[in-house]
DNA sequence: CGGTCGGTTGAAAACAATCAACTTCTGTGG
DNA sequence: CCACAGAAGTTGATTGTTTTCAACCGACCG
């Protein structure tokens, strides 16, 4: 699990970028033929098993990644082991922009995952040439910032119940944009990951899910699948308009 | 206080951008003569009193702002009034990028403040022409995202004491980069603003400051000035390496 | 079949929130 | 210049949500 993160990132670069079906969900997809051709020329790809570290907080930042398939978590660690997950990534998402040449978070797969990899330097020079790529990347970065601020509101001001409801609805919405069911949602991450994302403990996450279950808002056929029974009620809670 | 936010944003555009002394701290400063000339041509400026709303969450997003002088807070509101401040901005900082044409947070001055204002549309077209501007803005956006993630760690995993220590050290560091004293720090925002930034209540912020005072780490000559006596100890706390 | 891991549930403790009173500061008007 | 009113901040007592500590359950695997 802690092997060289680049061990599998060998140059199995495919002949074209048509290999992923992300349409225009990824910054790098749907660019038009000449843009794609350029991007394809600097692209590397990788298939990683679950729980594989892509890079660690503090590593020299040299590459930008996009998720083609699977799921990735980004996390920050404190000296004493406290952890905060700052993002869960799904197909179409990108990650790897770091401050001052170092990654500011670790990236790990949570299920088997396919990634595309681009040299940051080369991507930067490609951005100089391709306005479309540039605009997409800029827009995604703005989106990302907006999402981070939303998460601040969640972490700073929401109750455990609201946090979990919000999280489940987020998973549902993201599944829908991927074309998956929004009612029966896959929860690929562990309770610990959920807790570290929501600023809670495992126990509180577990208890809160049990409560939502008892309230008839969700069903949990297995720990990694949540069936959303009352999406509207759940959304109300997620938005802070409690249901009491 | 709730007057038209643009009331004072009349076209008192100065003859050049040399009017601010931000050097290269702002994305728009230190661009070189032709870049500056272009930017200057789309620039508006404003002097606003304290507690003036620049724009509100949900307003149509048409402009990007930079802080020339003073301080601004960005905040998000929940339906029931709970509030999260997602950023404090000081000279050199920018704000105003919104998702899908709307601002995702409100912006208010906290002390008398001078702003520069750029039409987002025109700024976007200027970015197409000027690679330097583009790179700066992109870099600042990445920085901003990194800072937001750092704040997630604070909100999700730090204790009240750690949060307040972290906040004071942040103010100190930011003051230093502006050329102000890093030992005697101005705290322009109210306790309520601090609380809403740190995910705490006023009372907890106040109590925590009292504790830090009693521990001999800081002095508080007035509620809006904090003198940092033991920067190293405070930094230890801020980083989660408690001092007990 | 035993062991480990992930998850759930229970009881107790703790940190921060809430409710409430009080103090300090500031600005205004007499 | 002083007195007063209101706002901002501090402190105290109590409550409560979430954490911590601990036991237990079930699934998967060797």
Short mmCIF file of C-alpha atoms (C1' of nucleotides) in Angstrom, two decimals:
data_model
loop_
_atom_site.label_atom_id
_atom_site.label_comp_id
_atom_site.label_asym_id
_atom_site.label_seq_id
_atom_site.Cartn_x
_atom_site.Cartn_y
_atom_site.Cartn_z
CA UNK A 1 0.00 0.00 0.00
CA UNK A 2 2.92 2.27 0.67
CA UNK A 3 4.94 1.30 -2.35
CA UNK A 4 6.45 3.84 -4.67
CA UNK A 5 3.43 5.80 -5.81
CA UNK A 6 4.72 5.94 -9.35
CA UNK A 7 5.43 2.23 -9.59
CA UNK A 8 2.45 1.70 -11.82
CA UNK A 9 2.57 5.00 -13.58
CA UNK A 10 4.60 3.59 -16.38
CA UNK A 11 4.17 4.90 -19.86
CA UNK A 12 1.20 2.86 -20.91
CA UNK A 13 0.01 5.97 -22.67
CA UNK A 14 -2.81 5.07 -24.97
CA UNK A 15 -2.81 6.07 -28.61
CA UNK A 16 -5.52 8.70 -28.06
CA UNK A 17 -7.70 10.26 -25.44
CA UNK A 18 -10.78 8.63 -26.84
CA UNK A 19 -10.04 5.93 -24.30
CA UNK A 20 -12.04 7.71 -21.66
CA UNK A 21 -15.72 8.45 -21.93
CA UNK A 22 -15.76 11.53 -19.77
CA UNK A 23 -17.20 13.75 -22.49
CA UNK A 24 -16.71 17.27 -21.24
CA UNK A 25 -16.81 16.44 -17.56
CA UNK A 26 -13.02 16.49 -17.28
CA UNK A 27 -11.02 19.61 -18.06
CA UNK A 28 -9.05 17.54 -20.53
CA UNK A 29 -11.94 15.88 -22.35
CA UNK A 30 -13.98 17.19 -25.23
CA UNK A 31 -11.34 19.70 -26.25
CA UNK A 32 -11.59 19.30 -29.98
CA UNK A 33 -9.17 17.43 -32.15
CA UNK A 34 -6.08 19.59 -32.08
CA UNK A 35 -6.37 20.34 -28.37
CA UNK A 36 -6.83 16.68 -27.61
CA UNK A 37 -3.88 15.77 -29.77
CA UNK A 38 -1.59 18.11 -27.86
CA UNK A 39 -2.85 16.98 -24.50
CA UNK A 40 -2.60 13.36 -25.51
CA UNK A 41 1.06 13.89 -26.29
CA UNK A 42 1.89 14.73 -22.67
CA UNK A 43 -0.46 12.26 -21.09
CA UNK A 44 0.36 9.23 -19.00
CA UNK A 45 -2.16 6.89 -17.48
CA UNK A 46 -2.39 4.43 -14.65
CA UNK A 47 -4.62 1.81 -13.18
CA UNK A 48 -4.30 1.62 -9.45
CA UNK A 49 -5.76 -0.81 -6.97
CA UNK A 50 -7.75 0.40 -3.95
CA UNK A 51 -5.90 2.16 -1.10
CA UNK A 52 -2.95 3.12 -3.22
CA UNK A 53 -1.10 6.33 -2.40
CA UNK A 54 -0.72 8.52 -5.48
CA UNK A 55 1.38 11.12 -3.68
CA UNK A 56 1.94 12.42 -0.20
CA UNK A 57 1.54 15.82 1.38
CA UNK A 58 4.90 17.55 1.02
CA UNK A 59 6.07 15.58 -2.02
CA UNK A 60 7.46 17.64 -4.85
CA UNK A 61 4.51 18.56 -7.04
CA UNK A 62 5.23 17.68 -10.61
CA UNK A 63 2.02 16.25 -12.01
CA UNK A 64 -1.67 16.99 -12.36
CA UNK A 65 -4.08 14.07 -12.37
CA UNK A 66 -7.60 13.46 -13.53
CA UNK A 67 -9.79 10.64 -12.34
CA UNK A 68 -11.04 8.53 -15.24
CA UNK A 69 -12.66 5.80 -13.20
CA UNK A 70 -12.86 5.01 -9.50
CA UNK A 71 -12.52 7.38 -6.57
CA UNK A 72 -9.75 9.25 -4.81
CA UNK A 73 -9.49 11.03 -1.47
CA UNK A 74 -7.30 14.05 -0.67
CA UNK A 75 -6.23 14.41 2.94
CA UNK A 76 -4.20 16.57 5.25
CA UNK A 77 -2.54 15.26 8.37
CA UNK A 78 -1.65 16.92 11.67
CA UNK A 79 1.46 15.98 13.61
CA UNK A 80 -0.49 13.94 16.15
CA UNK A 81 -2.41 11.98 13.55
CA UNK A 82 -5.60 14.00 13.32
CA UNK A 83 -6.70 13.96 9.72
CA UNK A 84 -8.95 16.03 7.54
CA UNK A 85 -10.09 14.83 4.16
CA UNK A 86 -10.37 17.90 1.95
CA UNK A 87 -11.95 16.21 -1.01
CA UNK A 88 -13.40 13.08 -2.56
CA UNK A 89 -12.81 12.86 -6.29
CA UNK A 90 -14.80 11.00 -8.90
CA UNK A 91 -14.47 10.51 -12.65
CA UNK A 92 -13.95 13.87 -14.33
CA UNK A 93 -12.31 15.52 -11.31
CA UNK A 94 -8.72 16.65 -11.28
CA UNK A 95 -6.17 17.15 -8.51
CA UNK A 96 -2.51 17.89 -7.96
CA UNK A 97 -2.14 21.65 -7.92
CA UNK A 98 0.20 22.45 -5.07
CA UNK A 99 1.62 25.58 -3.52
CA UNK A 100 5.25 26.45 -4.06
CA UNK A 101 6.18 23.21 -5.73
CA UNK A 102 4.86 20.83 -3.06
CA UNK A 103 1.58 19.01 -2.76
CA UNK A 104 -0.38 20.33 0.21
CA UNK A 105 -2.35 17.13 0.68
CA UNK A 106 -1.97 13.39 0.18
CA UNK A 107 -3.93 11.59 -2.52
CA UNK A 108 -5.05 7.98 -2.17
CA UNK A 109 -7.40 5.80 -4.15
CA UNK A 110 -10.33 4.40 -2.22
CA UNK A 111 -11.38 1.82 -4.82
CA UNK A 112 -9.61 0.54 -7.95
CA UNK A 113 -9.00 3.65 -9.98
CA UNK A 114 -7.80 4.79 -13.41
CA UNK A 115 -5.97 8.08 -13.61
CA UNK A 116 -4.56 10.28 -16.31
CA UNK A 117 -1.39 12.10 -15.47
CA UNK A 118 0.04 15.29 -16.94
CA UNK A 119 3.34 16.96 -16.23
CA UNK A 120 2.49 20.26 -14.60
CA UNK A 121 5.23 22.04 -16.53
CA UNK A 122 4.08 20.73 -19.85
CA UNK A 123 0.46 21.32 -19.01
CA UNK A 124 1.35 24.92 -18.18
CA UNK A 125 2.99 25.42 -21.52
CA UNK A 126 0.05 23.78 -23.24
CA UNK A 127 -2.21 26.21 -21.47
CA UNK A 128 -0.28 29.04 -23.10
CA UNK A 129 -1.16 27.68 -26.48
CA UNK A 130 -4.69 26.45 -25.99
CA UNK A 131 -7.25 28.99 -24.81
CA UNK A 132 -9.97 26.38 -24.50
CA UNK A 133 -7.94 24.19 -22.15
CA UNK A 134 -7.00 27.24 -20.17
CA UNK A 135 -10.56 28.42 -19.73
CA UNK A 136 -11.74 24.99 -18.69
CA UNK A 137 -9.03 24.58 -16.13
CA UNK A 138 -9.59 28.05 -14.76
CA UNK A 139 -13.31 27.45 -14.50
CA UNK A 140 -12.82 24.15 -12.73
CA UNK A 141 -10.48 25.78 -10.27
CA UNK A 142 -13.11 28.42 -9.48
CA UNK A 143 -15.69 25.66 -9.03
CA UNK A 144 -13.32 23.86 -6.73
CA UNK A 145 -12.83 26.95 -4.60
CA UNK A 146 -16.57 27.44 -4.34
CA UNK A 147 -16.97 23.86 -3.26
CA UNK A 148 -14.26 24.28 -0.63
CA UNK A 149 -16.09 27.29 0.79
CA UNK A 150 -19.30 25.33 0.92
CA UNK A 151 -17.43 22.70 2.88
CA UNK A 152 -16.22 25.35 5.32
CA UNK A 153 -19.83 26.20 6.06
CA UNK A 154 -20.52 22.53 6.66
CA UNK A 155 -17.51 22.02 8.93
CA UNK A 156 -17.93 25.23 10.87
CA UNK A 157 -21.64 25.52 11.32
CA UNK A 158 -23.56 22.30 10.69
CA UNK A 159 -24.64 19.63 13.18
CA UNK A 160 -23.67 15.99 12.78
CA UNK A 161 -27.08 15.17 11.35
CA UNK A 162 -26.87 17.99 8.83
CA UNK A 163 -23.34 17.04 7.86
CA UNK A 164 -24.21 13.42 7.16
CA UNK A 165 -27.39 14.36 5.27
CA UNK A 166 -25.43 16.86 3.21
CA UNK A 167 -22.78 14.26 2.48
CA UNK A 168 -25.28 11.66 1.32
CA UNK A 169 -27.04 14.16 -0.92
CA UNK A 170 -23.69 15.19 -2.37
CA UNK A 171 -22.89 11.58 -3.18
CA UNK A 172 -26.32 11.20 -4.75
CA UNK A 173 -25.96 14.31 -6.87
CA UNK A 174 -22.50 13.34 -8.01
CA UNK A 175 -23.70 9.86 -8.88
CA UNK A 176 -26.48 11.39 -10.95
CA UNK A 177 -24.09 13.55 -12.97
CA UNK A 178 -22.11 10.40 -13.70
CA UNK A 179 -25.29 8.75 -14.91
CA UNK A 180 -25.61 6.42 -11.92
CA UNK A 181 -28.66 6.01 -9.73
CA UNK A 182 -29.30 8.91 -7.42
CA UNK A 183 -31.64 6.89 -5.21
CA UNK A 184 -29.39 3.92 -4.46
CA UNK A 185 -26.02 5.47 -3.80
CA UNK A 186 -22.68 3.73 -3.63
CA UNK A 187 -20.62 4.81 -0.64
CA UNK A 188 -17.14 3.65 -1.59
CA UNK A 189 -15.36 5.18 1.39
CA UNK A 190 -15.10 3.79 4.93
CA UNK A 191 -16.84 5.31 7.94
CA UNK A 192 -13.46 6.64 9.01
CA UNK A 193 -13.06 8.48 5.73
CA UNK A 194 -16.55 9.91 6.07
CA UNK A 195 -15.76 11.02 9.61
CA UNK A 196 -12.50 12.65 8.58
CA UNK A 197 -14.30 14.44 5.77
CA UNK A 198 -17.12 15.73 7.95
CA UNK A 199 -15.08 16.65 11.00
CA UNK A 200 -16.69 13.94 13.14
CA UNK A 201 -15.71 10.60 14.71
CA UNK A 202 -16.51 7.19 13.31
CA UNK A 203 -18.96 6.58 16.12
CA UNK A 204 -20.90 9.76 15.51
CA UNK A 205 -21.15 9.01 11.79
CA UNK A 206 -22.41 5.52 12.56
CA UNK A 207 -24.93 6.71 15.11
CA UNK A 208 -26.18 9.46 12.83
CA UNK A 209 -26.72 7.04 9.98
CA UNK A 210 -28.63 4.78 12.36
CA UNK A 211 -30.84 7.69 13.35
CA UNK A 212 -31.56 8.65 9.74
CA UNK A 213 -32.41 5.01 9.16
CA UNK A 214 -34.79 4.93 12.14
CA UNK A 215 -36.39 8.11 10.89
CA UNK A 216 -37.22 6.33 7.66
CA UNK A 217 -35.17 8.70 5.50
CA UNK A 218 -32.68 6.13 4.25
CA UNK A 219 -32.05 2.41 4.09
CA UNK A 220 -28.64 0.83 4.38
CA UNK A 221 -28.62 -2.57 2.66
CA UNK A 222 -24.88 -2.80 3.21
CA UNK A 223 -22.45 -0.38 4.86
CA UNK A 224 -21.36 0.75 1.40
CA UNK A 225 -24.77 1.30 -0.11
CA UNK A 226 -27.31 3.86 1.00
CA UNK A 227 -30.78 3.92 -0.42
CA UNK A 228 -32.34 7.35 -0.22
CA UNK A 229 -36.02 7.06 0.63
CA UNK A 230 -36.95 10.67 1.23
CA UNK A 231 -34.66 12.83 -0.84
CA UNK A 232 -36.64 16.00 -0.16
CA UNK A 233 -36.54 15.60 3.62
CA UNK A 234 -32.89 14.72 3.49
CA UNK A 235 -32.22 17.79 1.38
CA UNK A 236 -34.07 19.94 3.89
CA UNK A 237 -31.82 18.67 6.66
CA UNK A 238 -28.74 19.08 4.49
CA UNK A 239 -29.66 22.72 3.94
CA UNK A 240 -30.12 23.34 7.63
CA UNK A 241 -33.91 23.54 7.55
CA UNK A 242 -34.29 20.87 10.20
CA UNK A 243 -37.25 18.52 9.95
CA UNK A 244 -38.40 18.80 13.55
CA UNK B 1 -24.86 50.20 5.57
CA UNK B 2 -27.22 48.45 3.22
CA UNK B 3 -27.17 51.11 0.52
CA UNK B 4 -26.57 50.24 -3.08
CA UNK B 5 -23.19 48.58 -3.02
CA UNK B 6 -22.15 50.35 -6.16
CA UNK B 7 -23.18 53.79 -4.97
CA UNK B 8 -19.61 54.80 -4.46
CA UNK B 9 -18.17 52.80 -7.28
CA UNK B 10 -18.32 55.74 -9.59
CA UNK B 11 -15.73 56.17 -12.24
CA UNK B 12 -13.05 57.86 -10.25
CA UNK B 13 -10.60 55.73 -12.12
CA UNK B 14 -7.20 57.19 -11.60
CA UNK B 15 -4.91 58.03 -14.48
CA UNK B 16 -2.73 55.00 -13.79
CA UNK B 17 -2.37 52.01 -11.54
CA UNK B 18 0.60 53.54 -9.83
CA UNK B 19 -1.96 54.79 -7.34
CA UNK B 20 -1.61 51.65 -5.28
CA UNK B 21 1.61 50.55 -3.69
CA UNK B 22 0.87 46.85 -3.73
CA UNK B 23 4.00 46.00 -5.74
CA UNK B 24 3.44 42.45 -6.91
CA UNK B 25 1.23 41.39 -4.05
CA UNK B 26 -1.93 41.86 -6.09
CA UNK B 27 -2.54 39.89 -9.23
CA UNK B 28 -3.01 43.18 -11.04
CA UNK B 29 0.07 45.00 -9.78
CA UNK B 30 3.59 44.91 -11.11
CA UNK B 31 2.50 43.67 -14.48
CA UNK B 32 4.80 45.73 -16.64
CA UNK B 33 3.82 48.80 -18.58
CA UNK B 34 1.66 47.42 -21.35
CA UNK B 35 -0.14 44.95 -19.08
CA UNK B 36 -0.82 47.66 -16.56
CA UNK B 37 -2.08 49.98 -19.25
CA UNK B 38 -4.62 47.45 -20.43
CA UNK B 39 -5.76 46.60 -16.95
CA UNK B 40 -5.98 50.24 -16.04
CA UNK B 41 -8.35 50.78 -18.92
CA UNK B 42 -10.96 48.48 -17.42
CA UNK B 43 -10.43 49.45 -13.83
CA UNK B 44 -12.81 51.21 -11.47
CA UNK B 45 -12.06 52.09 -7.89
CA UNK B 46 -13.94 52.82 -4.72
CA UNK B 47 -13.45 53.98 -1.20
CA UNK B 48 -15.92 52.42 1.17
CA UNK B 49 -16.58 53.08 4.81
CA UNK B 50 -16.54 50.28 7.39
CA UNK B 51 -19.37 47.71 7.35
CA UNK B 52 -20.36 48.39 3.77
CA UNK B 53 -21.77 45.54 1.72
CA UNK B 54 -19.91 45.19 -1.59
CA UNK B 55 -22.20 42.45 -2.85
CA UNK B 56 -24.46 39.74 -1.51
CA UNK B 57 -24.50 35.99 -1.85
CA UNK B 58 -26.68 35.24 -4.87
CA UNK B 59 -26.18 38.58 -6.61
CA UNK B 60 -25.30 38.40 -10.28
CA UNK B 61 -21.52 38.14 -10.44
CA UNK B 62 -20.16 40.73 -12.81
CA UNK B 63 -17.02 42.07 -11.20
CA UNK B 64 -13.77 41.00 -9.65
CA UNK B 65 -12.32 43.12 -6.86
CA UNK B 66 -8.94 43.61 -5.30
CA UNK B 67 -8.34 45.11 -1.89
CA UNK B 68 -6.02 48.10 -2.06
CA UNK B 69 -6.35 49.22 1.52
CA UNK B 70 -8.47 48.09 4.45
CA UNK B 71 -10.05 44.70 5.06
CA UNK B 72 -12.99 42.69 3.71
CA UNK B 73 -14.82 39.61 4.91
CA UNK B 74 -16.53 37.01 2.75
CA UNK B 75 -19.40 35.15 4.35
CA UNK B 76 -22.04 32.52 3.65
CA UNK B 77 -25.36 32.43 5.39
CA UNK B 78 -27.70 29.56 6.26
CA UNK B 79 -31.47 29.96 6.19
CA UNK B 80 -31.72 30.16 9.97
CA UNK B 81 -29.00 32.78 10.29
CA UNK B 82 -26.00 30.62 11.03
CA UNK B 83 -23.05 32.21 9.32
CA UNK B 84 -19.64 31.09 8.17
CA UNK B 85 -16.97 33.56 7.18
CA UNK B 86 -14.96 31.92 4.41
CA UNK B 87 -12.25 34.53 4.17
CA UNK B 88 -10.73 37.72 5.48
CA UNK B 89 -9.08 39.77 2.78
CA UNK B 90 -6.29 42.30 3.09
CA UNK B 91 -4.45 44.57 0.65
CA UNK B 92 -3.34 42.58 -2.36
CA UNK B 93 -6.12 39.99 -2.11
CA UNK B 94 -8.83 39.59 -4.70
CA UNK B 95 -12.38 38.27 -4.59
CA UNK B 96 -15.51 37.99 -6.67
CA UNK B 97 -15.20 34.80 -8.68
CA UNK B 98 -18.58 33.13 -8.53
CA UNK B 99 -20.09 29.93 -9.83
CA UNK B 100 -22.52 30.07 -12.71
CA UNK B 101 -22.84 33.82 -12.78
CA UNK B 102 -23.72 34.35 -9.12
CA UNK B 103 -21.60 35.22 -6.14
CA UNK B 104 -21.53 32.35 -3.69
CA UNK B 105 -20.77 34.54 -0.68
CA UNK B 106 -21.39 38.06 0.54
CA UNK B 107 -18.56 40.58 0.75
CA UNK B 108 -18.47 43.34 3.37
CA UNK B 109 -15.80 45.77 4.45
CA UNK B 110 -14.79 45.56 8.09
CA UNK B 111 -12.89 48.86 8.21
CA UNK B 112 -12.69 51.76 5.74
CA UNK B 113 -11.49 50.14 2.56
CA UNK B 114 -10.29 50.99 -0.94
CA UNK B 115 -11.08 48.56 -3.71
CA UNK B 116 -10.26 48.18 -7.36
CA UNK B 117 -12.98 46.74 -9.51
CA UNK B 118 -12.75 44.94 -12.85
CA UNK B 119 -15.51 43.72 -15.09
CA UNK B 120 -15.23 39.96 -15.10
CA UNK B 121 -16.00 39.81 -18.80
CA UNK B 122 -13.37 42.33 -19.71
CA UNK B 123 -10.88 40.79 -17.33
CA UNK B 124 -11.48 37.45 -19.01
CA UNK B 125 -10.76 38.90 -22.44
CA UNK B 126 -7.69 40.63 -21.07
CA UNK B 127 -6.49 37.30 -19.76
CA UNK B 128 -6.63 35.97 -23.28
CA UNK B 129 -4.18 38.62 -24.38
CA UNK B 130 -1.87 38.86 -21.43
CA UNK B 131 -0.08 35.69 -20.39
CA UNK B 132 1.47 37.31 -17.35
CA UNK B 133 -1.87 38.41 -15.93
CA UNK B 134 -3.28 35.00 -16.64
CA UNK B 135 -0.50 33.19 -14.85
CA UNK B 136 -0.73 35.44 -11.84
CA UNK B 137 -4.46 35.02 -11.52
CA UNK B 138 -4.21 31.27 -11.94
CA UNK B 139 -1.49 31.07 -9.33
CA UNK B 140 -3.45 33.16 -6.88
CA UNK B 141 -6.47 30.95 -7.38
CA UNK B 142 -4.39 27.87 -6.60
CA UNK B 143 -3.06 29.59 -3.48
CA UNK B 144 -6.58 30.45 -2.48
CA UNK B 145 -7.68 26.85 -2.85
CA UNK B 146 -4.78 25.67 -0.75
CA UNK B 147 -5.68 28.16 1.92
CA UNK B 148 -9.30 27.01 1.88
CA UNK B 149 -8.15 23.43 2.43
CA UNK B 150 -5.99 24.51 5.32
CA UNK B 151 -9.06 26.16 6.79
CA UNK B 152 -11.00 22.90 6.43
CA UNK B 153 -8.39 21.21 8.61
CA UNK B 154 -8.81 23.98 11.16
CA UNK B 155 -12.60 23.83 11.17
CA UNK B 156 -12.84 20.06 11.15
CA UNK B 157 -10.08 18.98 13.45
CA UNK B 158 -8.75 21.72 15.69
CA UNK B 159 -9.74 22.66 19.24
CA UNK B 160 -10.88 26.16 20.14
CA UNK B 161 -7.46 26.97 21.55
CA UNK B 162 -5.73 25.79 18.42
CA UNK B 163 -8.15 27.66 16.20
CA UNK B 164 -7.62 30.97 17.97
CA UNK B 165 -3.84 30.53 18.11
CA UNK B 166 -3.81 29.68 14.41
CA UNK B 167 -5.93 32.71 13.64
CA UNK B 168 -3.70 35.08 15.55
CA UNK B 169 -0.58 33.70 13.89
CA UNK B 170 -2.26 34.06 10.50
CA UNK B 171 -3.02 37.71 11.24
CA UNK B 172 0.56 38.19 12.38
CA UNK B 173 2.01 36.59 9.27
CA UNK B 174 -0.25 38.55 6.98
CA UNK B 175 0.64 41.78 8.77
CA UNK B 176 4.31 40.96 8.28
CA UNK B 177 3.92 40.48 4.53
CA UNK B 178 2.24 43.87 4.42
CA UNK B 179 5.20 45.37 6.21
CA UNK B 180 3.36 45.88 9.51
CA UNK B 181 4.46 44.67 12.91
CA UNK B 182 4.13 40.94 13.42
CA UNK B 183 4.39 41.25 17.19
CA UNK B 184 1.67 43.82 17.80
CA UNK B 185 -1.15 42.74 15.56
CA UNK B 186 -4.21 44.73 14.58
CA UNK B 187 -7.41 42.72 14.87
CA UNK B 188 -9.84 44.76 12.78
CA UNK B 189 -12.74 42.32 13.00
CA UNK B 190 -15.20 41.85 15.85
CA UNK B 191 -15.32 38.80 18.12
CA UNK B 192 -18.43 37.72 16.27
CA UNK B 193 -16.54 37.77 12.97
CA UNK B 194 -13.71 35.78 14.52
CA UNK B 195 -16.22 33.28 15.88
CA UNK B 196 -17.96 32.91 12.54
CA UNK B 197 -14.61 32.41 10.85
CA UNK B 198 -13.40 29.79 13.32
CA UNK B 199 -16.65 27.88 13.73
CA UNK B 200 -17.03 28.92 17.37
CA UNK B 201 -19.26 31.22 19.44
CA UNK B 202 -18.34 34.70 20.62
CA UNK B 203 -18.10 33.48 24.18
CA UNK B 204 -15.70 30.69 23.36
CA UNK B 205 -13.46 33.05 21.40
CA UNK B 206 -13.45 35.49 24.29
CA UNK B 207 -12.72 32.82 26.88
CA UNK B 208 -9.96 31.33 24.76
CA UNK B 209 -8.27 34.70 24.33
CA UNK B 210 -8.48 35.18 28.10
CA UNK B 211 -6.81 31.82 28.62
CA UNK B 212 -4.01 32.61 26.19
CA UNK B 213 -3.56 35.89 28.05
CA UNK B 214 -3.40 34.15 31.42
CA UNK B 215 -0.88 31.72 30.00
CA UNK B 216 1.36 34.65 29.17
CA UNK B 217 1.35 33.99 25.44
CA UNK B 218 -0.35 37.22 24.40
CA UNK B 219 -1.38 40.60 25.73
CA UNK B 220 -4.53 42.39 24.71
CA UNK B 221 -4.10 46.15 25.19
CA UNK B 222 -7.45 46.69 23.50
CA UNK B 223 -9.94 44.22 22.03
CA UNK B 224 -8.65 45.12 18.58
CA UNK B 225 -4.96 44.77 19.28
CA UNK B 226 -3.15 41.61 20.25
CA UNK B 227 0.45 41.67 21.28
CA UNK B 228 2.14 38.36 20.67
CA UNK B 229 4.56 37.59 23.49
CA UNK B 230 5.55 34.02 22.69
CA UNK B 231 5.25 33.54 18.96
CA UNK B 232 6.97 30.15 19.05
CA UNK B 233 4.65 28.70 21.68
CA UNK B 234 1.63 30.13 19.91
CA UNK B 235 2.84 28.61 16.66
CA UNK B 236 3.21 25.23 18.37
CA UNK B 237 -0.39 25.40 19.51
CA UNK B 238 -1.53 26.60 16.09
CA UNK B 239 0.13 23.57 14.53
CA UNK B 240 -1.54 21.20 16.94
CA UNK B 241 1.57 20.42 18.99
CA UNK B 242 -0.10 21.41 22.21
CA UNK B 243 2.04 23.04 24.92
CA UNK B 244 0.90 20.89 27.80
"C1'" DC C 1 -12.31 -22.27 13.42
"C1'" DG C 2 -9.96 -18.42 15.29
"C1'" DG C 3 -8.47 -13.79 14.23
"C1'" DT C 4 -8.79 -9.39 12.33
"C1'" DC C 5 -11.13 -5.55 10.43
"C1'" DG C 6 -14.91 -2.55 9.83
"C1'" DG C 7 -18.95 -1.22 11.77
"C1'" DT C 8 -22.41 -0.62 15.55
"C1'" DT C 9 -24.00 0.26 20.16
"C1'" DG C 10 -23.55 1.68 25.13
"C1'" DA C 11 -21.94 4.50 29.11
"C1'" DA C 12 -19.27 8.19 30.72
"C1'" DA C 13 -16.61 12.34 30.04
"C1'" DA C 14 -15.43 16.64 27.95
"C1'" DC C 15 -15.46 20.54 25.23
"C1'" DA C 16 -18.00 24.01 23.48
"C1'" DA C 17 -22.72 26.05 23.30
"C1'" DT C 18 -26.33 28.30 25.55
"C1'" DC C 19 -28.44 31.28 28.75
"C1'" DA C 20 -27.64 35.07 31.63
"C1'" DA C 21 -25.49 38.75 34.08
"C1'" DC C 22 -22.12 42.06 34.22
"C1'" DT C 23 -18.30 45.21 32.56
"C1'" DT C 24 -16.08 48.18 29.38
"C1'" DC C 25 -15.95 51.14 25.72
"C1'" DT C 26 -17.76 54.51 22.60
"C1'" DG C 27 -20.28 57.99 20.86
"C1'" DT C 28 -23.89 61.29 21.56
"C1'" DG C 29 -26.47 64.80 23.62
"C1'" DG C 30 -27.34 67.60 27.37
"C1'" DC D 1 -17.18 68.09 29.98
"C1'" DC D 2 -19.99 64.82 31.93
"C1'" DA D 3 -23.83 61.53 31.83
"C1'" DC D 4 -26.13 58.21 29.63
"C1'" DA D 5 -27.43 54.66 26.25
"C1'" DG D 6 -26.19 51.16 23.37
"C1'" DA D 7 -22.93 48.12 21.54
"C1'" DA D 8 -19.15 45.02 22.18
"C1'" DG D 9 -16.80 42.14 25.06
"C1'" DT D 10 -16.10 39.30 29.24
"C1'" DT D 11 -17.29 36.10 32.79
"C1'" DG D 12 -20.27 32.66 35.22
"C1'" DA D 13 -23.44 28.64 35.56
"C1'" DT D 14 -25.56 25.11 33.20
"C1'" DT D 15 -26.76 22.30 29.40
"C1'" DG D 16 -25.98 19.40 25.59
"C1'" DT D 17 -23.87 17.49 21.51
"C1'" DT D 18 -20.14 15.08 20.32
"C1'" DT D 19 -16.12 12.61 21.87
"C1'" DT D 20 -13.92 9.12 24.30
"C1'" DC D 21 -13.50 4.68 26.13
"C1'" DA D 22 -15.24 0.14 25.82
"C1'" DA D 23 -17.68 -3.81 24.50
"C1'" DC D 24 -19.87 -6.27 20.97
"C1'" DC D 25 -21.30 -8.00 16.32
"C1'" DG D 26 -20.70 -9.83 11.78
"C1'" DA D 27 -18.08 -10.68 7.66
"C1'" DC D 28 -14.18 -12.12 5.48
"C1'" DC D 29 -9.83 -14.75 5.33
"C1'" DG D 30 -6.26 -17.50 6.34
#
